[in-house]
Every structure is written in C-alpha cells, then in structure tokens.
CSV table of C-alpha atoms in Angstrom, one decimal:
chain,number,residue,atom,x,y,z
D,1,UNK,CA,161.6,53.5,68.2
D,2,UNK,CA,159.6,50.4,69.1
D,3,UNK,CA,159.3,51.7,72.6
D,4,UNK,CA,157.8,55.1,71.4
D,5,UNK,CA,155.3,53.3,69.1
D,6,UNK,CA,154.2,51.0,72.0
D,7,UNK,CA,153.7,54.0,74.3
D,8,UNK,CA,151.7,55.8,71.7
D,9,UNK,CA,149.5,52.7,71.1
D,10,UNK,CA,148.9,52.4,74.8
D,11,UNK,CA,147.9,56.0,75.1
D,12,UNK,CA,145.5,55.7,72.2
D,13,UNK,CA,144.0,52.6,73.7
D,14,UNK,CA,143.6,54.4,77.0
D,15,UNK,CA,142.0,57.4,75.2
D,16,UNK,CA,139.5,55.2,73.4
D,17,UNK,CA,138.6,53.5,76.6
D,18,UNK,CA,138.1,56.9,78.3
D,19,UNK,CA,135.9,58.1,75.5
D,20,UNK,CA,133.9,54.9,75.5
D,21,UNK,CA,133.4,55.2,79.3
D,22,UNK,CA,132.3,58.8,78.9
D,23,UNK,CA,129.8,57.9,76.2
D,24,UNK,CA,128.4,55.1,78.3
D,25,UNK,CA,128.0,57.5,81.3
D,26,UNK,CA,126.3,60.1,79.0
D,27,UNK,CA,123.9,57.6,77.6
D,28,UNK,CA,123.1,56.3,81.1
D,29,UNK,CA,121.9,59.8,82.2
D,30,UNK,CA,118.1,59.9,81.8
D,31,UNK,CA,116.9,62.3,79.1
D,32,UNK,CA,114.2,64.8,80.1
D,33,UNK,CA,110.8,63.4,79.5
D,34,UNK,CA,108.1,65.2,77.4
D,35,UNK,CA,106.4,66.1,80.7
D,36,UNK,CA,109.5,67.7,82.1
D,37,UNK,CA,110.0,69.7,78.9
D,38,UNK,CA,106.4,70.8,79.0
D,39,UNK,CA,106.7,71.9,82.7
D,40,UNK,CA,109.8,73.9,81.9
D,41,UNK,CA,108.0,75.7,79.0
D,42,UNK,CA,105.1,76.5,81.2
D,43,UNK,CA,107.4,77.9,83.9
D,44,UNK,CA,109.2,80.1,81.3
D,45,UNK,CA,105.9,81.3,79.8
D,46,UNK,CA,104.7,82.5,83.3
D,47,UNK,CA,108.1,84.0,84.0
D,48,UNK,CA,108.2,86.2,80.9
D,49,UNK,CA,104.6,87.4,81.7
D,50,UNK,CA,105.4,88.3,85.3
D,51,UNK,CA,108.6,90.1,84.3
D,52,UNK,CA,106.8,91.9,81.5
D,53,UNK,CA,104.1,93.3,83.8
D,54,UNK,CA,106.3,94.1,86.8
D,55,UNK,CA,109.5,95.4,85.0
D,56,UNK,CA,109.1,96.1,81.3
D,57,UNK,CA,107.7,99.6,81.8
D,58,UNK,CA,110.2,100.8,84.4
D,59,UNK,CA,113.2,99.1,82.7
D,60,UNK,CA,112.2,100.7,79.3
D,61,UNK,CA,111.9,104.1,80.9
D,62,UNK,CA,115.3,103.9,82.6
D,63,UNK,CA,116.9,102.6,79.4
D,64,UNK,CA,115.6,105.5,77.4
D,65,UNK,CA,116.8,108.0,80.0
D,66,UNK,CA,120.2,106.4,79.9
D,67,UNK,CA,120.4,106.5,76.1
D,68,UNK,CA,119.7,110.3,76.2
D,69,UNK,CA,123.2,110.8,77.6
D,70,UNK,CA,124.9,108.5,75.1
D,71,UNK,CA,125.7,108.7,71.4
D,72,UNK,CA,122.4,107.0,70.8
D,73,UNK,CA,120.4,110.0,72.1
D,74,UNK,CA,118.4,110.3,68.9
D,75,UNK,CA,116.6,107.0,69.6
D,76,UNK,CA,114.8,108.2,72.8
D,77,UNK,CA,114.2,111.6,71.2
D,78,UNK,CA,112.5,110.1,68.2
D,79,UNK,CA,110.5,107.7,70.4
D,80,UNK,CA,109.4,110.6,72.6
D,81,UNK,CA,108.2,112.5,69.6
D,82,UNK,CA,106.3,109.4,68.5
D,83,UNK,CA,104.6,109.0,71.9
D,84,UNK,CA,103.5,112.7,71.8
D,85,UNK,CA,102.0,112.1,68.3
D,86,UNK,CA,100.4,108.8,69.4
D,87,UNK,CA,99.3,110.0,72.8
D,88,UNK,CA,95.5,109.4,72.3
D,89,UNK,CA,95.7,106.0,70.5
D,90,UNK,CA,95.2,103.9,73.7
D,91,UNK,CA,91.8,105.6,74.1
D,92,UNK,CA,90.8,105.4,70.5
D,93,UNK,CA,90.9,101.7,69.7
D,94,UNK,CA,94.6,101.0,70.2
D,95,UNK,CA,96.6,98.7,67.9
D,96,UNK,CA,95.4,95.2,68.7
D,97,UNK,CA,97.3,92.4,67.0
D,98,UNK,CA,95.3,89.3,66.6
D,99,UNK,CA,98.5,87.2,65.9
D,100,UNK,CA,99.8,88.1,69.4
D,101,UNK,CA,96.7,86.5,71.0
D,102,UNK,CA,97.5,83.2,69.2
D,103,UNK,CA,101.1,82.9,70.4
D,104,UNK,CA,101.9,79.3,71.5
D,105,UNK,CA,103.4,80.8,74.7
D,106,UNK,CA,99.9,81.6,76.0
D,107,UNK,CA,99.0,77.9,75.8
D,108,UNK,CA,101.9,77.0,78.0
D,109,UNK,CA,100.9,79.9,80.3
D,110,UNK,CA,97.3,78.5,80.5
D,111,UNK,CA,98.5,75.0,81.2
D,112,UNK,CA,100.8,76.0,84.1
D,113,UNK,CA,97.9,76.7,86.4
D,114,UNK,CA,95.7,75.5,84.5
D,115,UNK,CA,93.2,78.2,83.4
D,116,UNK,CA,89.7,77.3,82.2
D,117,UNK,CA,86.9,79.3,80.7
D,118,UNK,CA,83.3,78.2,81.4
D,119,UNK,CA,80.3,79.5,79.4
D,120,UNK,CA,76.8,79.5,81.0
D,121,UNK,CA,74.9,81.5,78.4
D,122,UNK,CA,75.3,82.7,74.8
D,123,UNK,CA,76.3,86.3,74.0
D,124,UNK,CA,74.7,87.7,70.9
D,125,UNK,CA,77.0,89.6,68.4
D,126,UNK,CA,74.2,92.1,67.9
D,127,UNK,CA,74.9,93.7,71.3
D,128,UNK,CA,77.9,95.1,73.2
D,129,UNK,CA,78.8,94.0,76.7
D,130,UNK,CA,80.6,95.1,79.8
D,131,UNK,CA,81.9,92.0,81.6
D,132,UNK,CA,82.5,92.5,85.3
D,133,UNK,CA,85.6,90.4,86.3
D,134,UNK,CA,85.9,89.3,89.9
D,135,UNK,CA,88.0,89.0,92.0
D,136,UNK,CA,91.0,91.2,91.3
D,137,UNK,CA,93.6,89.0,93.0
D,138,UNK,CA,97.2,90.1,92.8
D,139,UNK,CA,97.9,90.1,89.0
D,140,UNK,CA,94.5,89.3,87.4
D,141,UNK,CA,95.7,86.1,85.9
D,142,UNK,CA,92.2,84.8,85.0
D,143,UNK,CA,91.1,88.0,83.4
D,144,UNK,CA,94.3,88.3,81.3
D,145,UNK,CA,94.4,84.6,80.2
D,146,UNK,CA,90.7,84.5,79.2
D,147,UNK,CA,90.0,87.9,77.8
D,148,UNK,CA,93.4,88.8,76.2
D,149,UNK,CA,94.9,85.6,75.0
D,150,UNK,CA,93.1,83.1,72.8
D,151,UNK,CA,94.4,80.1,74.7
D,152,UNK,CA,91.1,79.3,76.5
D,153,UNK,CA,88.9,79.6,73.5
D,154,UNK,CA,86.9,82.7,74.2
D,155,UNK,CA,86.2,83.4,70.5
D,156,UNK,CA,85.1,79.8,69.9
D,157,UNK,CA,82.8,79.8,73.0
D,158,UNK,CA,81.3,83.2,72.1
D,159,UNK,CA,81.4,83.4,68.2
D,160,UNK,CA,81.2,86.9,66.9
D,161,UNK,CA,82.3,88.5,70.2
D,162,UNK,CA,85.6,90.4,70.5
D,163,UNK,CA,87.0,90.6,74.1
D,164,UNK,CA,89.0,93.5,75.5
D,165,UNK,CA,90.4,94.1,79.0
D,166,UNK,CA,90.9,97.5,80.8
D,167,UNK,CA,93.8,98.3,83.0
D,168,UNK,CA,95.3,101.4,84.8
D,169,UNK,CA,95.6,104.4,82.5
D,170,UNK,CA,99.1,105.1,83.9
D,171,UNK,CA,100.4,102.0,82.3
D,172,UNK,CA,100.0,103.6,78.9
D,173,UNK,CA,102.3,106.4,79.8
D,174,UNK,CA,105.3,104.0,80.1
D,175,UNK,CA,107.4,103.6,77.0
D,176,UNK,CA,107.3,100.3,75.1
D,177,UNK,CA,105.0,98.9,77.8
D,178,UNK,CA,102.2,100.8,76.2
D,179,UNK,CA,102.8,99.2,72.9
D,180,UNK,CA,102.9,95.7,74.5
D,181,UNK,CA,99.6,96.3,76.2
D,182,UNK,CA,97.8,97.7,73.2
D,183,UNK,CA,99.0,94.9,70.9
D,184,UNK,CA,97.2,92.4,73.2
D,185,UNK,CA,93.9,94.3,73.4
D,186,UNK,CA,94.3,96.1,76.7
D,187,UNK,CA,92.9,99.6,77.1
D,188,UNK,CA,92.8,102.3,79.8
D,189,UNK,CA,90.0,102.0,82.3
D,190,UNK,CA,88.7,105.5,81.4
D,191,UNK,CA,85.3,106.7,80.2
D,192,UNK,CA,86.7,107.8,76.9
D,193,UNK,CA,88.4,104.5,76.1
D,194,UNK,CA,85.4,102.4,77.2
D,195,UNK,CA,83.0,104.7,75.5
D,196,UNK,CA,85.0,104.4,72.2
D,197,UNK,CA,84.9,100.6,72.3
D,198,UNK,CA,81.1,100.6,73.0
D,199,UNK,CA,80.1,103.3,70.5
D,200,UNK,CA,82.7,103.5,67.7
D,201,UNK,CA,83.5,99.8,67.0
D,202,UNK,CA,80.1,98.5,66.1
D,203,UNK,CA,78.5,95.6,68.0
D,204,UNK,CA,79.9,92.3,69.3
D,205,UNK,CA,82.4,94.0,71.7
D,206,UNK,CA,82.9,92.7,75.2
D,207,UNK,CA,84.9,95.1,77.5
D,208,UNK,CA,86.1,93.3,80.7
D,209,UNK,CA,86.6,95.5,83.7
D,210,UNK,CA,88.2,94.3,86.9
D,211,UNK,CA,85.8,96.3,89.0
D,212,UNK,CA,87.4,95.8,92.5
D,213,UNK,CA,90.6,97.3,91.3
D,214,UNK,CA,93.6,98.1,93.5
D,215,UNK,CA,91.6,98.3,96.6
D,216,UNK,CA,90.4,94.8,96.3
D,217,UNK,CA,94.0,93.4,95.9
D,218,UNK,CA,94.7,94.5,99.5
D,219,UNK,CA,92.3,91.9,100.7
D,220,UNK,CA,93.5,89.1,98.4
D,221,UNK,CA,94.5,85.9,100.2
D,222,UNK,CA,93.6,82.2,99.9
D,223,UNK,CA,90.2,81.2,101.2
D,224,UNK,CA,88.9,84.8,101.2
D,225,UNK,CA,86.1,85.9,98.8
D,226,UNK,CA,85.7,89.6,99.5
D,227,UNK,CA,84.8,92.0,96.7
D,228,UNK,CA,84.9,95.8,96.6
D,229,UNK,CA,81.7,96.5,94.7
D,230,UNK,CA,79.0,98.3,96.7
D,231,UNK,CA,80.2,101.8,95.8
D,232,UNK,CA,81.6,100.9,92.3
D,233,UNK,CA,78.8,102.1,90.0
D,234,UNK,CA,80.6,103.8,87.2
D,235,UNK,CA,80.6,100.6,85.0
D,236,UNK,CA,76.8,100.5,85.4
D,237,UNK,CA,76.4,104.1,84.3
D,238,UNK,CA,78.6,103.4,81.3
D,239,UNK,CA,76.5,100.4,80.4
D,240,UNK,CA,73.3,102.5,80.6
D,241,UNK,CA,74.7,105.3,78.5
D,242,UNK,CA,75.7,102.9,75.7
D,243,UNK,CA,73.0,100.2,76.1
D,244,UNK,CA,75.7,97.6,76.8
D,245,UNK,CA,74.5,94.5,78.5
D,246,UNK,CA,76.1,93.7,81.9
D,247,UNK,CA,77.7,90.2,82.3
D,248,UNK,CA,79.1,89.0,85.7
D,249,UNK,CA,82.1,86.7,85.7
D,250,UNK,CA,84.0,85.1,88.6
D,251,UNK,CA,87.5,83.5,88.5
D,252,UNK,CA,87.5,80.7,91.1
D,253,UNK,CA,91.0,80.1,92.4
D,254,UNK,CA,92.4,83.6,91.6
D,255,UNK,CA,93.1,84.4,95.2
D,256,UNK,CA,95.1,81.2,95.7
D,257,UNK,CA,98.0,82.1,93.4
D,258,UNK,CA,100.0,84.2,96.0
D,259,UNK,CA,100.4,84.6,99.7
D,260,UNK,CA,100.1,88.2,101.0
D,261,UNK,CA,101.0,89.9,104.2
D,262,UNK,CA,97.6,91.5,105.0
D,263,UNK,CA,97.7,94.4,107.4
D,264,UNK,CA,94.7,95.0,109.6
D,265,UNK,CA,92.4,98.0,109.0
D,266,UNK,CA,93.5,101.0,111.1
D,267,UNK,CA,97.2,99.9,111.2
D,268,UNK,CA,99.8,102.4,110.0
D,269,UNK,CA,100.9,100.1,107.2
D,270,UNK,CA,97.3,99.8,105.9
D,271,UNK,CA,97.0,103.6,105.9
D,272,UNK,CA,100.2,103.9,103.9
D,273,UNK,CA,98.9,101.4,101.4
D,274,UNK,CA,95.6,103.4,101.1
D,275,UNK,CA,97.4,106.7,100.6
D,276,UNK,CA,99.7,105.2,98.0
D,277,UNK,CA,96.7,103.7,96.2
D,278,UNK,CA,95.0,107.1,96.0
D,279,UNK,CA,98.1,108.9,94.7
D,280,UNK,CA,99.4,106.3,92.2
D,281,UNK,CA,96.3,104.3,91.3
D,282,UNK,CA,97.6,100.9,92.6
D,283,UNK,CA,98.3,99.4,95.9
D,284,UNK,CA,101.8,98.3,97.1
D,285,UNK,CA,101.1,94.7,98.2
D,286,UNK,CA,103.6,92.6,100.1
D,287,UNK,CA,103.1,89.2,98.5
D,288,UNK,CA,105.1,86.2,97.5
D,289,UNK,CA,104.7,83.0,95.5
D,290,UNK,CA,106.9,80.2,94.5
D,291,UNK,CA,110.6,80.4,93.5
D,292,UNK,CA,112.0,79.8,90.0
D,293,UNK,CA,113.9,76.6,90.8
D,294,UNK,CA,111.4,74.9,93.2
D,295,UNK,CA,107.8,75.2,94.2
D,296,UNK,CA,108.9,74.9,97.8
D,297,UNK,CA,111.0,78.0,97.8
D,298,UNK,CA,109.7,81.5,97.9
D,299,UNK,CA,109.7,83.9,95.0
D,300,UNK,CA,107.6,86.1,92.8
D,301,UNK,CA,106.0,83.5,90.5
D,302,UNK,CA,102.4,82.4,91.1
D,303,UNK,CA,101.7,79.0,92.6
D,304,UNK,CA,100.3,76.5,90.1
D,305,UNK,CA,96.6,76.5,91.2
D,306,UNK,CA,93.7,75.9,88.9
D,307,UNK,CA,91.7,79.0,87.9
D,308,UNK,CA,88.2,78.5,86.5
D,309,UNK,CA,86.5,81.7,85.1
D,310,UNK,CA,82.7,81.3,84.8
D,311,UNK,CA,80.9,83.8,82.6
D,312,UNK,CA,77.3,84.4,83.7
D,313,UNK,CA,74.1,85.4,82.1
D,314,UNK,CA,73.9,88.8,80.4
D,315,UNK,CA,71.7,91.4,82.1
D,316,UNK,CA,69.8,93.4,79.4
D,317,UNK,CA,70.3,97.1,79.9
D,318,UNK,CA,68.4,99.9,78.1
D,319,UNK,CA,70.2,102.8,76.4
D,320,UNK,CA,69.7,106.0,78.5
D,321,UNK,CA,71.9,108.9,77.6
D,322,UNK,CA,71.7,110.6,81.1
D,323,UNK,CA,70.7,107.8,83.6
D,324,UNK,CA,69.4,109.0,86.9
D,325,UNK,CA,71.0,107.9,90.2
D,326,UNK,CA,67.9,105.7,90.9
D,327,UNK,CA,68.2,103.9,87.6
D,328,UNK,CA,72.0,103.3,88.1
D,329,UNK,CA,71.3,102.0,91.7
D,330,UNK,CA,68.6,99.7,90.3
D,331,UNK,CA,70.8,98.0,87.7
D,332,UNK,CA,73.7,97.9,90.1
D,333,UNK,CA,71.6,95.9,92.5
D,334,UNK,CA,70.4,93.6,89.7
D,335,UNK,CA,74.1,93.1,88.7
D,336,UNK,CA,75.0,92.2,92.3
D,337,UNK,CA,72.2,89.7,92.5
D,338,UNK,CA,73.3,88.1,89.2
D,339,UNK,CA,76.9,87.8,90.5
D,340,UNK,CA,75.8,86.2,93.8
D,341,UNK,CA,73.7,83.7,91.9
D,342,UNK,CA,76.6,82.9,89.6
D,343,UNK,CA,78.9,82.4,92.6
D,344,UNK,CA,76.5,80.3,94.6
D,345,UNK,CA,75.6,78.0,91.7
D,346,UNK,CA,79.3,77.3,90.9
D,347,UNK,CA,81.3,77.5,94.1
D,348,UNK,CA,81.1,73.8,95.0
D,349,UNK,CA,82.1,72.8,91.4
D,350,UNK,CA,85.4,74.7,91.6
D,351,UNK,CA,87.0,74.2,94.9
D,352,UNK,CA,84.8,76.0,97.5
D,353,UNK,CA,82.5,74.5,100.0
D,354,UNK,CA,78.7,75.0,100.4
D,355,UNK,CA,79.3,77.2,103.5
D,356,UNK,CA,81.6,79.7,101.7
D,357,UNK,CA,80.0,83.1,101.1
D,358,UNK,CA,80.8,86.0,98.8
D,359,UNK,CA,81.3,89.2,100.9
D,360,UNK,CA,80.6,92.4,99.1
D,361,UNK,CA,82.0,95.7,100.6
C-alpha cells in the first residue's frame, strides 16, 4: 500500500512540474503587440472588401441556382420575385444606409494603405456636382474609400455635401451584390441614375464617376499616368443638362497597388481584352498583388501603398437642356485644363517627380 501511495505521489509531483513547465513556456511566448493586432485587422478589412467585389455576386448567383433544385427552392423564387419588383430601384435613388458608411472596418481598410483625402476648395451645398475620379486603377480603391465610406472624412471636409459613386450597371443585376452596392451609395453609371441624383434629390449631391472606366484599367501599372478622357464627353453633357458643377479629382498612388501583365497594342491578347470589354462592360486584366500570409508572396490583395485623393476646384457649369456639341467640347476642354492643373500642382507632394506628365488619350 505504501508503495502505491509513493508511486501516486511521484506521478502527481511530475504532473505538477510538467504543468508548471508548460505555463512558463506559454508565458515566455511574446504576446502580439497592438501594432500586430492592428495590421491583422487592416489585412482582414481589405480581404473582405476584395472578396466581396470579386466573388459576392457570382457566388450568390450560383447559390440561388443550386437552391432551386433543393427543398429550399422557395427562397430563390421569392428573391427573384423581389428583384423583378425592385428592378428600377438602383436607378431611382437606391437604398443607401448611412450606418454602413460608418463601419469601423472601413477605418482599418483606410489605414492599410493608407488612404487620404485632400480638399483644395470648398463645395457649396447650394449646387450639385459631378466629380471626375482619375485614374481608374484596377479596383478603384481611392474612389471607393473616399466617396463611399466615411473613413477619410468627406462629409466633414465638405459639410452639406452627399457623395455617391457610380459603377457598371451590370453589377446591379447580380443577386445580393446589388443590395450590398446600393446600401453603400453606389449607383449604375447610366444617364437615368445620374440624372435622378442630380434632379430629384435636391442640391448638395456629388456624383463621382470614374471616367476612364474599364479601358483605362488595361493601361494601369506603376509609374504610368495615362488617362482615357479625350473622347469621354458624356459626363460633361450630363453636367450641362442639370447645371451640375464639374470637379476634377486625382488619386495619387492608385496605379501602384497591383502589378499587371500589359499586352502591347495590336497583340492578339490585347484584341481579346478589347472585345471582351465591349461585350461585357469590363476588361479581363491579368494582375497580381501581395499574398495573404506575406507581402513578399504573390496573391490577389493590393500592396500597401499610400493613396492620396486630391479634390480640385469646381468648374461652374450653366444649365442647358440641349447643349450643342460645341458647348460640350468647350467645357470638356476646360475640365481637362483644370485636371492637368490639379495634377501638376500636386504631383511632387504625393510621390511623383517634377518630370512626370499626365498623358490623356
């Protein structure tokens, strides 16, 4: 009996020693610092945004199609009926949720790059505005962060102004994705939607349009500042019809977020990209960024590069219901001059050299 008790005592002593050793080892491991936790939150914020824009629409569509052939078939049927009933809502003001713009996740998203908004002139709440956003980049990070989220303080910098952002109309045909876009204040880049915002919502509205669009994304690469703008005059015509002032803006650093395989003009791959763009409305870019686990690996996340969006001086535009081609050309030229002035006055402040030029095609 004494032998058994002695053995048990020895085992208990050994267990206590093992537990104490394990605790010492655990306490010796350095806990993540506040900086490490912040970096992780920033990475997760960017990850959810990229996955939402690249996959949410397609995954939702495939999921609803799958549910049609299960016992839950009533869910996609009811949602389809809702979409048919709600079809025109994206072009009639949408369903913007102010609380979504104030999510803490957008502050982590902003700090990942970081993104900064710079004001050069006041915008009066007694007018409406069309803000030209340049350049397009790959995923329009600067335009989204500044004009959709409240993380960079747009409403504080421009009191009384409500900002909106336009995107491809096809995105609003995808289930669930359309609800996500509308809740943030995104609208189709169509005459009807823009006209509604500029005529039916009073004054103090600023509609941001990424004018270069999909065609401009094909030329996106670090160190290149080329815009597709010479023949893009629809936004000027809309401004004249509604008397909306034109405001140039430029996001310095937007083209540095990804690396892209750029095919030369005239190559067969370039022609495929152009044809796809005309049919689908967007261009299939072959790009890559950093990986999820390391900034040295390749993946689909943007590199952490600073983006500074500078909003320029508003160009006063008269209200002309049926503007002539000459009038549109005149204000288009004035807008280009204002954009070039904005670029040249700020390029050396935000990462470019004095010799860098803005090329407009």
